[in-house]
Short mmCIF file of C-alpha atoms in Angstrom, two decimals:
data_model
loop_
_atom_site.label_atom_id
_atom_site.label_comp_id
_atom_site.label_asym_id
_atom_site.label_seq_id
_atom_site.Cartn_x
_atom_site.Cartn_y
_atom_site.Cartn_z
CA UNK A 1 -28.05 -5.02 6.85
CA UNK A 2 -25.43 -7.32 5.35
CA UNK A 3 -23.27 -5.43 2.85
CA UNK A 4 -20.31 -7.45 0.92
CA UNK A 5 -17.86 -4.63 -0.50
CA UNK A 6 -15.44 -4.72 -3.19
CA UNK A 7 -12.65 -2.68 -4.46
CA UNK A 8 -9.67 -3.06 -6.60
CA UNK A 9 -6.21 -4.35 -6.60
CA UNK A 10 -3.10 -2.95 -8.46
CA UNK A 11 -2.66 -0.48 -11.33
CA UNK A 12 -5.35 1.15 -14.01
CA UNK A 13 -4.63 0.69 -17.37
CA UNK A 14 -3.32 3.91 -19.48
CA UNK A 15 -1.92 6.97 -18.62
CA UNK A 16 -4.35 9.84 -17.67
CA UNK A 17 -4.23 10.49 -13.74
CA UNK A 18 -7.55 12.17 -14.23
CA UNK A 19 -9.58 9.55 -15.88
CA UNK A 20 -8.64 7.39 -13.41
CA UNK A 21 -8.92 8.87 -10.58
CA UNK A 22 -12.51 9.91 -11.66
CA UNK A 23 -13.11 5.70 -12.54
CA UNK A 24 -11.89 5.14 -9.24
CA UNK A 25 -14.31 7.54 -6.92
CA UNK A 26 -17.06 7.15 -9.50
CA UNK A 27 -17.13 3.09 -9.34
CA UNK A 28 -16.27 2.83 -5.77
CA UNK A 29 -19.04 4.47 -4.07
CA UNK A 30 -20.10 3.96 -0.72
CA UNK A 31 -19.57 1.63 0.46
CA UNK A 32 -17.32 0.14 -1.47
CA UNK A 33 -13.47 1.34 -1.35
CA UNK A 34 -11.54 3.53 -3.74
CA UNK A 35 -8.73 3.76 -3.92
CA UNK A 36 -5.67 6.10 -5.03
CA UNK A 37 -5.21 5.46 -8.71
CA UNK A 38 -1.81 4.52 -9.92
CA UNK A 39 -0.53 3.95 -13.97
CA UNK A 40 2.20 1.48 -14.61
CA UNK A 41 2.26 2.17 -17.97
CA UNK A 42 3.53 5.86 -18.04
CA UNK A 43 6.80 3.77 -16.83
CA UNK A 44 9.95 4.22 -15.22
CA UNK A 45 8.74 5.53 -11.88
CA UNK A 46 5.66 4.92 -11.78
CA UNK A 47 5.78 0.82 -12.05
CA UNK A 48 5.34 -1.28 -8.52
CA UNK A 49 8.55 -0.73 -7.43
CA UNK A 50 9.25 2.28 -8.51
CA UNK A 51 6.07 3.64 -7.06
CA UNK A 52 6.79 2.72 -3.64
CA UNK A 53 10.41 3.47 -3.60
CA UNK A 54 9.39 6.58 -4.41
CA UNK A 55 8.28 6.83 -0.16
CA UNK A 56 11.37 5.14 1.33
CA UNK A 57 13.33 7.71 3.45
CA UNK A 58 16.96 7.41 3.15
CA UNK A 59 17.17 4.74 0.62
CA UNK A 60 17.71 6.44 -2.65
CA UNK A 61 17.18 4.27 -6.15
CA UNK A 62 18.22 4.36 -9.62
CA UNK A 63 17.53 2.34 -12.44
CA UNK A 64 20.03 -0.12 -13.93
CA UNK A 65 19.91 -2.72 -16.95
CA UNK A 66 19.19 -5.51 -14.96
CA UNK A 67 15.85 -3.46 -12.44
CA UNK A 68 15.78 -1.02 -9.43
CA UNK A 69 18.79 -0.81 -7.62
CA UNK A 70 19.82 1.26 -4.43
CA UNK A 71 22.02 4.06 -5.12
CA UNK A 72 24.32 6.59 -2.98
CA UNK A 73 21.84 9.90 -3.58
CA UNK A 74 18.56 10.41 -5.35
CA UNK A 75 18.88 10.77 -9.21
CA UNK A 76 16.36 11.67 -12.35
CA UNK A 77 14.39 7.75 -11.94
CA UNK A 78 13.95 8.72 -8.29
CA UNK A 79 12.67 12.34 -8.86
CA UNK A 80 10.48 10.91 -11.83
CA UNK A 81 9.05 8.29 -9.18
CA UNK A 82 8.44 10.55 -6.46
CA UNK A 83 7.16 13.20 -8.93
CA UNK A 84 4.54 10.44 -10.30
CA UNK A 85 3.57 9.76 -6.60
CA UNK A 86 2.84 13.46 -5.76
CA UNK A 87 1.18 13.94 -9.33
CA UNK A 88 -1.33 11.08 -8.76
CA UNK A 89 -2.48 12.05 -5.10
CA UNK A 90 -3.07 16.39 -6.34
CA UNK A 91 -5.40 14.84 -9.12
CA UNK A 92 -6.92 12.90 -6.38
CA UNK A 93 -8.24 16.05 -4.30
CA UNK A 94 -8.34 17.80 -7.40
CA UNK A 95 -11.26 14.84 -8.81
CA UNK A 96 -12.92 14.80 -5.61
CA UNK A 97 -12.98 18.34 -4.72
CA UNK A 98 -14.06 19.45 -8.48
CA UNK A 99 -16.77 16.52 -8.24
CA UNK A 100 -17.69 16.92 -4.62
CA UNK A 101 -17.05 13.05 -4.39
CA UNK A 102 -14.49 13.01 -1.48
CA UNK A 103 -14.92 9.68 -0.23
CA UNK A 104 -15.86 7.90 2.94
CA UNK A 105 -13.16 6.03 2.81
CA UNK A 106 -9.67 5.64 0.57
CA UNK A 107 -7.07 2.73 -0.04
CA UNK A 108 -3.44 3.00 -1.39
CA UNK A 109 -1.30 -0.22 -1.75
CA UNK A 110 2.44 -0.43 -1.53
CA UNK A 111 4.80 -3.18 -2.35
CA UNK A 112 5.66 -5.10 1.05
CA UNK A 113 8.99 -5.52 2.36
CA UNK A 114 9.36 -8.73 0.98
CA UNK A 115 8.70 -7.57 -2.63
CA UNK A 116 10.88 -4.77 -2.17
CA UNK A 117 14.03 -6.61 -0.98
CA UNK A 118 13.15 -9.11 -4.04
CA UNK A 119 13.15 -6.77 -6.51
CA UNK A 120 15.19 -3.68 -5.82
CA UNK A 121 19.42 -4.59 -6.14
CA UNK A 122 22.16 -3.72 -3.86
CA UNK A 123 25.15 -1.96 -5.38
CA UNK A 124 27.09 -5.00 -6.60
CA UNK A 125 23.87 -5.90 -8.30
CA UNK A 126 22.57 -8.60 -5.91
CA UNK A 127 18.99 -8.49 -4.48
CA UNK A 128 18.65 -7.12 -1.35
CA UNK A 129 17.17 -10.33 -0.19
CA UNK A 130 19.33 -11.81 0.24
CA UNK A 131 21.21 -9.33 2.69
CA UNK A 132 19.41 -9.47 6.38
CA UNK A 133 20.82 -5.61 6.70
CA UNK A 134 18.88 -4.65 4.00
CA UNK A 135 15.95 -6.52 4.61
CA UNK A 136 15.90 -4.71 7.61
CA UNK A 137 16.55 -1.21 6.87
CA UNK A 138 14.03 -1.64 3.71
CA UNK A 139 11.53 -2.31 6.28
CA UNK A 140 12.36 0.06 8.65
CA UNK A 141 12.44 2.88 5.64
CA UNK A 142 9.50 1.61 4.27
CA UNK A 143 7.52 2.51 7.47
CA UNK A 144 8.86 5.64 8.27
CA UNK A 145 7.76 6.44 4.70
CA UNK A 146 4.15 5.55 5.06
CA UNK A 147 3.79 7.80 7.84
CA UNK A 148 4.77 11.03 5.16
CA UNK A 149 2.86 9.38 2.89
CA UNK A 150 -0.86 8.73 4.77
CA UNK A 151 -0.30 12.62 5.98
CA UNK A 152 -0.35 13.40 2.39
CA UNK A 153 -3.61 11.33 1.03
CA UNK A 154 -4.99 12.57 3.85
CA UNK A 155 -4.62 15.90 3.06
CA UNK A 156 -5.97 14.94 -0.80
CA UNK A 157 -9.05 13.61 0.99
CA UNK A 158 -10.19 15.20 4.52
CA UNK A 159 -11.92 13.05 6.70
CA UNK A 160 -11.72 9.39 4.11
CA UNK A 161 -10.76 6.74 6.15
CA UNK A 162 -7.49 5.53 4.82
CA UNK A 163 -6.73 1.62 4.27
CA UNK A 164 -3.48 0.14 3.35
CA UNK A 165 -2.99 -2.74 0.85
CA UNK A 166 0.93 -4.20 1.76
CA UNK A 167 1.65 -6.55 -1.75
CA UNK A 168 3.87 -9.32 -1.22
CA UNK A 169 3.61 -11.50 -3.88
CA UNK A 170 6.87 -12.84 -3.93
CA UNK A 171 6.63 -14.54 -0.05
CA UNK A 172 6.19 -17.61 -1.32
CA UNK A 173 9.26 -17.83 -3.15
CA UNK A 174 11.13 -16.22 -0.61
CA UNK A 175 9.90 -18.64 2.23
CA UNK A 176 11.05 -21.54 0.16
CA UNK A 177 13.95 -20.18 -1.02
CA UNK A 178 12.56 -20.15 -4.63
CA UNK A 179 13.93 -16.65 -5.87
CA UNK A 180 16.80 -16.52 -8.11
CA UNK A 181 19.88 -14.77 -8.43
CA UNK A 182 20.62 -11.62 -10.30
CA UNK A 183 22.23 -14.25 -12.86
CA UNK A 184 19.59 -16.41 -12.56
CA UNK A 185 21.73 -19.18 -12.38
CA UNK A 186 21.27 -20.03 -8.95
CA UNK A 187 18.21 -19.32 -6.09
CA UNK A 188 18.99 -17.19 -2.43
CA UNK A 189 18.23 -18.61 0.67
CA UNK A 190 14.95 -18.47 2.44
CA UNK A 191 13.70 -16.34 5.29
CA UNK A 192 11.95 -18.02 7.76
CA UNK A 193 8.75 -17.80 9.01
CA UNK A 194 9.44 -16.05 12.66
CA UNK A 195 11.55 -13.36 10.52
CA UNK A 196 8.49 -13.39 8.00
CA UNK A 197 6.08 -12.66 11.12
CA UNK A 198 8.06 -9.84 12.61
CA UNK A 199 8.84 -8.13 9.76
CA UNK A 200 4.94 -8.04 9.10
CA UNK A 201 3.81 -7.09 12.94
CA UNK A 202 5.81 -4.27 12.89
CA UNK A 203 4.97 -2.70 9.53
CA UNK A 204 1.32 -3.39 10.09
CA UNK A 205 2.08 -1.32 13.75
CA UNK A 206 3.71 1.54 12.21
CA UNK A 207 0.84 1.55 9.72
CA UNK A 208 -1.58 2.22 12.45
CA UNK A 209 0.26 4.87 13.86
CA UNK A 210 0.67 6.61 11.03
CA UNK A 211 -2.81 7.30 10.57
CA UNK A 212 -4.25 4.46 8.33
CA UNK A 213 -7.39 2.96 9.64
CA UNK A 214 -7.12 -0.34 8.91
CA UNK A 215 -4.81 -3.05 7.07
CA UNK A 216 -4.91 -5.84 4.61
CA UNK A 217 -1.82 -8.13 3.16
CA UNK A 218 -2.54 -9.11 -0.29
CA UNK A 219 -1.46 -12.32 -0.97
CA UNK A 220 -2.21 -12.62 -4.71
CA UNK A 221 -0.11 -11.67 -7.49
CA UNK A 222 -0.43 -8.37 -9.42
CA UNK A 223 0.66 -8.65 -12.45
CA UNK A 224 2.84 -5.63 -12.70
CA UNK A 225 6.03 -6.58 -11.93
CA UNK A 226 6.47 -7.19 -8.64
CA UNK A 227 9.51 -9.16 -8.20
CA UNK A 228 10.80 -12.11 -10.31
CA UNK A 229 8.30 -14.59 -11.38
CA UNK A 230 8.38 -18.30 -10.79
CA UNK A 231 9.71 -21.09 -12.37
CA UNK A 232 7.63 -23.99 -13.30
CA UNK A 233 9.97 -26.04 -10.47
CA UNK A 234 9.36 -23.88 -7.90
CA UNK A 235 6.07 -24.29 -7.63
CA UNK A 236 5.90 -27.19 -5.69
CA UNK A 237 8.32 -25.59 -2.71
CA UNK A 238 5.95 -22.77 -3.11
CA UNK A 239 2.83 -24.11 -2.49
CA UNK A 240 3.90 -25.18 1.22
CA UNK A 241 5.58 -22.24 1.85
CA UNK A 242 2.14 -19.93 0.22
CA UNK A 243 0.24 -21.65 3.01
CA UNK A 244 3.00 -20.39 5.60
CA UNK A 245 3.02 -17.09 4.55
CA UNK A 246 -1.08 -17.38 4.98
CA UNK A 247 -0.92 -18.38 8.31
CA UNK A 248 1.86 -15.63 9.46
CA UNK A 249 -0.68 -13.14 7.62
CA UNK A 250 -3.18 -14.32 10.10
CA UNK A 251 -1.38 -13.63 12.56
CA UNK A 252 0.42 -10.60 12.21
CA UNK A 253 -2.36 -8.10 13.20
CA UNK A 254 -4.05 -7.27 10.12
CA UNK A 255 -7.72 -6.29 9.81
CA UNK A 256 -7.87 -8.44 6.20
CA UNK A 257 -6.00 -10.66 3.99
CA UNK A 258 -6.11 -10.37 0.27
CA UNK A 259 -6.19 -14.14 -1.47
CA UNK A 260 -6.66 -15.23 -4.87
CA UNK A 261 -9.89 -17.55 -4.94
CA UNK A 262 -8.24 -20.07 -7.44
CA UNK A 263 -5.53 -21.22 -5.47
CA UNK A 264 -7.90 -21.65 -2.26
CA UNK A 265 -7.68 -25.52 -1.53
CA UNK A 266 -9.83 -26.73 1.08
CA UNK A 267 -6.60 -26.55 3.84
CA UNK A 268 -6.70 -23.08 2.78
CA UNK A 269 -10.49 -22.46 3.60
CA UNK A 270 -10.06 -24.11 6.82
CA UNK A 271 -7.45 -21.41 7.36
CA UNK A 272 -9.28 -18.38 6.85
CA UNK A 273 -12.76 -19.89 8.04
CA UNK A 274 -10.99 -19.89 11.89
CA UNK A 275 -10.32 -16.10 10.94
CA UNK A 276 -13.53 -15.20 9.61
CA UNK A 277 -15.11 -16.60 12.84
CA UNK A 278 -12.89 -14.34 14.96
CA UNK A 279 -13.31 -11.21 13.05
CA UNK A 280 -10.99 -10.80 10.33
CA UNK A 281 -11.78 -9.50 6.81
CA UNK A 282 -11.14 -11.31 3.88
CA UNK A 283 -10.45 -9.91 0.33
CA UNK A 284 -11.48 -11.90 -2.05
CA UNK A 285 -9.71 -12.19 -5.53
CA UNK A 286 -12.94 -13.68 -7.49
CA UNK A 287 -13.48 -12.16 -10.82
CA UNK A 288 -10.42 -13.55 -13.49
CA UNK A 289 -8.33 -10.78 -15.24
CA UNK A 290 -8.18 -12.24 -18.87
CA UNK A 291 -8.50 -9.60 -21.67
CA UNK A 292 -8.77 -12.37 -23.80
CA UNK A 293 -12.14 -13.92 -22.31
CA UNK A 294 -15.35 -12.44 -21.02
CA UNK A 295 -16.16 -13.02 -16.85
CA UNK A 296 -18.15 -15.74 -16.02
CA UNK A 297 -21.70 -14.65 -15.53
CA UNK A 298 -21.76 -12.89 -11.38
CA UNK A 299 -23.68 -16.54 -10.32
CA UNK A 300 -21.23 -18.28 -11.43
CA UNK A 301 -18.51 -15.94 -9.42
CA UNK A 302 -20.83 -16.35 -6.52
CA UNK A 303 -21.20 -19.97 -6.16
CA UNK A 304 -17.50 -20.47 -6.56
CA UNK A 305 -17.71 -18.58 -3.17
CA UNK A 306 -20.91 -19.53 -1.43
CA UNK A 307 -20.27 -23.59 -1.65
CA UNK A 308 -17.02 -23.56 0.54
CA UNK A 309 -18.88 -20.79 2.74
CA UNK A 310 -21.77 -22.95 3.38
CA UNK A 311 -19.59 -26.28 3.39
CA UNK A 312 -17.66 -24.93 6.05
CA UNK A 313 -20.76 -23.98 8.42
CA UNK A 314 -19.61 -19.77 8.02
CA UNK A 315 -22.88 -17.99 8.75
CA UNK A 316 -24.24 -15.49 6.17
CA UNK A 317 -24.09 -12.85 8.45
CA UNK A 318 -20.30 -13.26 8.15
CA UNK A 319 -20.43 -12.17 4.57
CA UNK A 320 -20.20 -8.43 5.44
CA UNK A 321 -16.43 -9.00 6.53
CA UNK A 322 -15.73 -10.07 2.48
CA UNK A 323 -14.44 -7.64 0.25
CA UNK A 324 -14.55 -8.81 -3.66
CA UNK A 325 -11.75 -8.16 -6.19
CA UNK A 326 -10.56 -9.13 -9.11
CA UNK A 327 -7.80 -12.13 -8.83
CA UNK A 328 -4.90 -9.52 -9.72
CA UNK A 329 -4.32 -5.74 -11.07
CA UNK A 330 -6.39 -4.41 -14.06
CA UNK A 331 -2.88 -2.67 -15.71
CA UNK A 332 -2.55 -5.20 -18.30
CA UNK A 333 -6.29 -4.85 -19.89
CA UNK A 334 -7.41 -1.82 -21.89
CA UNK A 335 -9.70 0.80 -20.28
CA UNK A 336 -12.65 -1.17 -21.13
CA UNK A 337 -11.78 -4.38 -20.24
CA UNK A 338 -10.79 -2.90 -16.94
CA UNK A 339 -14.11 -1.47 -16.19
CA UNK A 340 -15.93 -4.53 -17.30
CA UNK A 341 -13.98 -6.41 -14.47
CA UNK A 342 -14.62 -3.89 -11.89
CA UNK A 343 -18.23 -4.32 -13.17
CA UNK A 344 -18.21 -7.40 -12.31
CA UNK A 345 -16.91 -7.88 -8.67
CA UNK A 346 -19.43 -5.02 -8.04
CA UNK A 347 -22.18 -7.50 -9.44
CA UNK A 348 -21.34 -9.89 -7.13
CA UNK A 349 -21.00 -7.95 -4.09
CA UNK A 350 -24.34 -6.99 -4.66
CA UNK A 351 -25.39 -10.44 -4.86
CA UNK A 352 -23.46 -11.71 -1.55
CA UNK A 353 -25.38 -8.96 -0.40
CA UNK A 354 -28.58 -10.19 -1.56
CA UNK A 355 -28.09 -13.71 0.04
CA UNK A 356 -28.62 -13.06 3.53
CA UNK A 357 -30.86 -9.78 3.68
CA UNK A 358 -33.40 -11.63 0.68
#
């Protein structure tokens, strides 16, 4: 049987570990994937950043006016951050032991490398992309870090398979030397591709031997304050370098990429149809995350991904390596709203479904 899957991406709206931990295992039922529930709006600490600084070893933060910076020894944001971390993975087992709901399998999603080094400042207040030291050692703290962390979701969930989501939603801009300066006045120079690529291979390899089952780069943006955000004039430079970054993705050993389906041109398609042919999973960003207007009915959501499918020759059988999401985190929607979304990419995972066992 042909089963489409669907999960989430980002943060839950609010600030009660329990509810959403309980939205998470309760939604996400086999087979689609839970994941570990995290709250951007209990703040310092437990934003993006924050969040996954909270697992680099050796690489101490603090926060400043001007975002996360790196600091000489670990300090009340990093202790709140790390304390957010551990609070959010003991309500996990807590949920799924109380409800007897440990899952199958689990996801937690970092911030990448790239979004890292974009966001989090070196001590004179520069980002750290723009230091090839730093880029490096964030990388190589990052995963030594994942490999303390998947020991302790593990723990929170015996037996789940564990999947990592790496965000990098700031590649783009850092490909075409698009992100600006701490004063905003001018923009850093671009990494290139081959760095891009290595960087990637060997997070996605230290991923795999720390215990996490399988892989996915998520392309799309979150929402939740990963990194600066682009100008309207870097969007061009962008674009080319977006479809760079998806082509190192490809190719950097993941099981899946994460994409956002409105900025799929049909270059793009081509792309990912060669990697759907030889196995790879795609994650598809599908339902919109506008708290301002209702989802398009789950046809509509499904044609927008069944005419390039079909124009492109993919067979149905192929659909069981998509996974549906919506286009970016859920953080910035009430409760409600949030569930409605995850609703819907649910409704049409059932219908991908449908198409090819009917």
């Amino acid at each position: 049987m042909v089963e489409t899957t669907a999960t989430s991406l980002g943060g839950w709206p609010g600030t009660d570990p329990v509810e959403a931990a309980k939205v998470s295992l309760g939604l996400f039922t086999d087979p689609h994937l839970p994941s570990l529930p995290d709250l951007p709006a209990r703040g310092v600490g437990s934003d993006a950043i924050g969040r996954t600084a909270a697992m680099l070893v050796e690489l101490p933060v603090d926060v400043q006016p001007y975002g996360w910076r790196f600091a000489d020894r670990p300090g009340l944001d990093q202790r709140r951050a790390v304390s957010a971390l551990s609070t959010d993975i003991n309500v996990l087992a807590d949920v799924a032991g109380a409800g007897e709901i440990i899952p199958t399998a689990l996801k937690v999603h970092v911030a990448g490398p790239v979004a890292l080094a974009a966001a989090i400042h070196l001590h004179y207040g520069e980002r750290s992309i723009r230091d090839h030291g730093a880029r490096r050692d964030i990388a190589q703290s990052l995963a030594a870090g994942l490999a303390i962390h998947a020991r302790n979701v593990a723990a929170a969930v015996p037996g789940a398979a564990l999947t990592l989501q790496i965000d990098e939603p700031q590649v783009a801009a850092a490909l075409a030397g698009t992100i600006p300066t701490a004063s905003g006045y001018r923009t850093l120079r671009s990494i290139s591709a081959a760095e891009l690529r290595h960087t990637w291979t060997d997070l996605v390899t230290a991923a795999r031997e720390a215990g996490f089952g399988a892989v996915a780069l998520n392309l799309a943006r979150t929402g939740e304050g990963l990194g600066p955000e682009p100008t309207d004039e870097s969007t061009a430079a962008e674009d080319d370098a977006w479809r760079t970054a998806l082509e190192t993705a490809l190719d950097c050993g993941v099981d899946a990429v994460a994409v956002p389906l409105p900025r799929l041109d049909t270059r793009h398609w081509e792309q990912l149809a060669g990697a759907i042919e030889a196995g790879l999973g795609v994650w598809a960003g599908t339902v919109p995350v506008d708290g301002s207007h209702a989802a398009p009915s789950y046809s509509v959501l499904v044609e927008r991904i069944m005419r390039p499918w079909r124009g492109l020759g993919l067979a149905e059988s192929s659909l069981n390596q998509l996974r549906i999401t919506p286009e970016a985190g859920l953080a910035t929607l009430t409760p409600q709203q949030a569930r409605a979304v995850v609703t819907r990419a649910l409704e049409v995972a059932d219908a991908l479904s449908n198409v090819h066992n009917s």
